[in-house]
Amino acid sequence: MINVQNKWIRGAIPALLLHFSIGTVYCWSMFSQEIADYIGFSKGATEWAFSFAIFFLGMSAAFLGNVVEKNIHKSSLIATICFALGMAGTGFFIWFGGNSYQAGQGHANVLSLIGIYICYGFIMGVGLGTGYLSPVKTLMLWFKDKKGLATGLAIAGFGAAKAIASPIMQTMLEKLGDGGIYKMFYILAAVYFVMMFIGHLLLAKPADWVEPQTKSKDEGIIATLKREPIYSYIGIWLMFYINITCGLALISQEKMIVKCVGLAGFAGLISTISAIFNAGGRLGFSAWADKLKDRNTIYKLIFVLSIAFTVIVLATRGIQNGAGNTILIVFVLALIFIVNAGYGGGFSNVPTLLSDHYGMGSISAIHGITLSAWAFAGLTGNHLANFIVTHSGEFITSEQGFKVNPTGYQNVLYVTAGLYAVALLLSLFLVKPTKKENK
């Protein structure tokens, strides 16, 4: 019988330490403008650092899934070193870029931007991918009867990291004075290294778990995927990709939508509540799935809710007509919160849905391959929304003095509604139900 204490010391606590650390990648948007101003580039140029980080998160998870499968201590150490090194390197290139910009009397140094892309995008991205994967299978092994609750807890930590870290980072920027932006990265690199290294030392699989033996590193994955028709896996990958793409499309415009409906003064509060819904969706939807015969039911629910609230806002033209109208504002906020919850819930349900379909033997590798959907969504989601807003509608000055594009934001919703409908069809007809035989 599994020792209860070990479930937490060897599973849940190290998972939270790892995911609370790497989840701060989502804080980039709160200081990307400040970095852009400091090194002399546009905000759009610096935003690519986040896109690259998410891309390499997914791709490193896909290519290093076998490393995680074989040795979680090796993979968690790789995650710790890469994440901390990438964050410290980002701080260095911000410092370098700032000095060059000032010395060059307003001429930005492209090497600083490339350095940030490499450090925050590639190096940290590898740390993100291996760090994200490392504790997931371990949690499912420790909490065999409540896999969804266990993985949801850790992945909720990833989602909640932004809500917890954002005010701390903001305070640091205010207290550190001149050059606070790069000093903050140095401090965070040290803090997160300690947190993740402790998580690395604690993380361990149950002593009674024996990894299945395969003749080659690829045979296990290929043979496992052949258990079911390949279209079932394709359906899972595509609906996961669509859910992330739609989530990022709306979340990337969330701040401007809030300003558009006249709530600029509450933008910080709404962002925090959104992060809570994001984390709550990761934990709540996955725990709920434990009680269902087929975890895919959760995805159907997520897509139906997302479509319903999107259609309501579209039908009422809530973004365009919301300013000063309490009911329409409630509809818009409800959409933002529901999409955030569904976005988070989509992440936490993937590993358990895959384990129900394909068993636990190669779950880290299969989960890693599936996270490639996150990589491509990271490149398409927010940039799709930016393209629509830039090329449709027109920017006007709101009553509070902000430049907003109400029509453009509404047009983003037309696209996401269509994509959610495609995802719903995939979950209904392509992803076949299971009886949790592999649980």
Coordinates of N, CA, C and O in Angstrom, one line a residue, residues 28-29 31-37 39-52 113 116-117 253 378-379 382-383 386-387 390:
W28 N 5.4 37.3 -19.0 CA 6.1 38.1 -20.0 C 5.4 39.3 -20.4 O 5.9 40.4 -20.6
S29 N 4.1 39.2 -20.6 CA 3.3 40.3 -21.2 C 3.3 41.5 -20.2 O 3.1 42.6 -20.7
F31 N 5.8 42.8 -18.6 CA 6.9 43.6 -18.6 C 7.6 43.7 -20.0 O 8.7 44.2 -20.2
S32 N 6.9 43.1 -21.0 CA 7.5 43.1 -22.4 C 7.6 44.5 -22.9 O 8.6 44.8 -23.6
Q33 N 6.7 45.4 -22.6 CA 6.8 46.8 -23.1 C 7.9 47.5 -22.4 O 8.7 48.3 -23.1
E34 N 8.2 47.2 -21.1 CA 9.3 47.9 -20.4 C 10.6 47.4 -21.0 O 11.6 48.2 -21.1
I35 N 10.7 46.1 -21.3 CA 11.9 45.6 -21.9 C 12.1 46.2 -23.3 O 13.2 46.6 -23.6
A36 N 11.0 46.3 -24.1 CA 11.1 46.9 -25.4 C 11.7 48.4 -25.3 O 12.6 48.8 -26.1
D37 N 11.1 49.1 -24.4 CA 11.6 50.5 -24.2 C 13.1 50.6 -23.7 O 13.8 51.5 -24.2
I39 N 15.5 48.4 -24.3 CA 16.5 48.0 -25.3 C 16.3 48.6 -26.6 O 17.1 48.4 -27.6
G40 N 15.2 49.4 -26.8 CA 15.0 50.2 -28.0 C 14.3 49.5 -29.1 O 14.5 49.8 -30.3
F41 N 13.5 48.4 -28.8 CA 12.8 47.7 -29.9 C 11.3 47.9 -29.6 O 10.8 48.3 -28.6
S42 N 10.5 47.5 -30.6 CA 9.0 47.6 -30.5 C 8.5 46.5 -29.6 O 9.2 45.4 -29.4
K43 N 7.4 46.6 -29.0 CA 6.7 45.6 -28.2 C 6.5 44.4 -29.0 O 6.6 43.2 -28.5
G44 N 6.1 44.5 -30.2 CA 5.8 43.4 -31.1 C 7.1 42.5 -31.3 O 7.0 41.3 -31.3
A45 N 8.2 43.2 -31.4 CA 9.5 42.4 -31.5 C 9.8 41.6 -30.3 O 10.2 40.4 -30.4
T46 N 9.6 42.2 -29.1 CA 9.9 41.5 -27.9 C 8.9 40.4 -27.6 O 9.2 39.4 -26.9
E47 N 7.6 40.5 -28.1 CA 6.6 39.5 -27.8 C 7.0 38.2 -28.4 O 6.5 37.1 -28.0
W48 N 7.8 38.2 -29.5 CA 8.3 36.9 -30.1 C 9.0 36.0 -29.1 O 9.1 34.8 -29.3
A49 N 9.6 36.6 -28.1 CA 10.4 35.8 -27.1 C 9.4 34.9 -26.4 O 9.8 33.7 -26.2
F50 N 8.2 35.3 -26.1 CA 7.2 34.5 -25.5 C 6.8 33.4 -26.4 O 6.6 32.2 -26.1
S51 N 6.5 33.8 -27.7 CA 6.1 32.8 -28.7 C 7.1 31.7 -28.9 O 6.8 30.5 -29.0
F52 N 8.4 32.1 -28.9 CA 9.5 31.1 -29.1 C 9.5 30.2 -27.8 O 9.8 29.0 -28.0
L113 N 18.4 41.6 -28.8 CA 17.1 41.0 -29.1 C 17.3 39.5 -29.4 O 16.5 38.6 -28.9
I116 N 17.9 37.6 -26.3 CA 16.7 37.4 -25.5 C 15.9 36.2 -26.1 O 15.4 35.4 -25.4
Y117 N 15.8 36.2 -27.5 CA 15.1 35.1 -28.1 C 15.7 33.7 -27.8 O 15.0 32.8 -27.5
Q253 N -5.9 39.4 -26.3 CA -6.7 40.7 -26.5 C -7.5 41.1 -25.3 O -8.2 42.1 -25.3
G378 N 1.3 28.2 -29.9 CA 2.0 29.4 -29.4 C 2.4 30.3 -30.5 O 2.6 31.5 -30.2
L379 N 2.6 29.8 -31.7 CA 3.0 30.6 -32.8 C 1.8 31.2 -33.5 O 2.0 32.2 -34.3
N382 N -2.0 34.0 -30.6 CA -2.0 35.5 -30.4 C -1.7 36.2 -31.6 O -2.2 37.3 -31.9
H383 N -0.9 35.6 -32.5 CA -0.5 36.3 -33.8 C -1.7 36.3 -34.7 O -1.9 37.3 -35.5
N386 N -3.8 39.2 -33.4 CA -3.2 40.4 -33.8 C -3.4 40.8 -35.2 O -3.7 41.9 -35.6
F387 N -3.3 39.8 -36.1 CA -3.6 40.0 -37.5 C -5.0 40.4 -37.8 O -5.2 41.4 -38.6
T390 N -5.5 44.0 -36.5 CA -4.8 45.0 -37.3 C -5.4 45.2 -38.7 O -5.3 46.3 -39.2

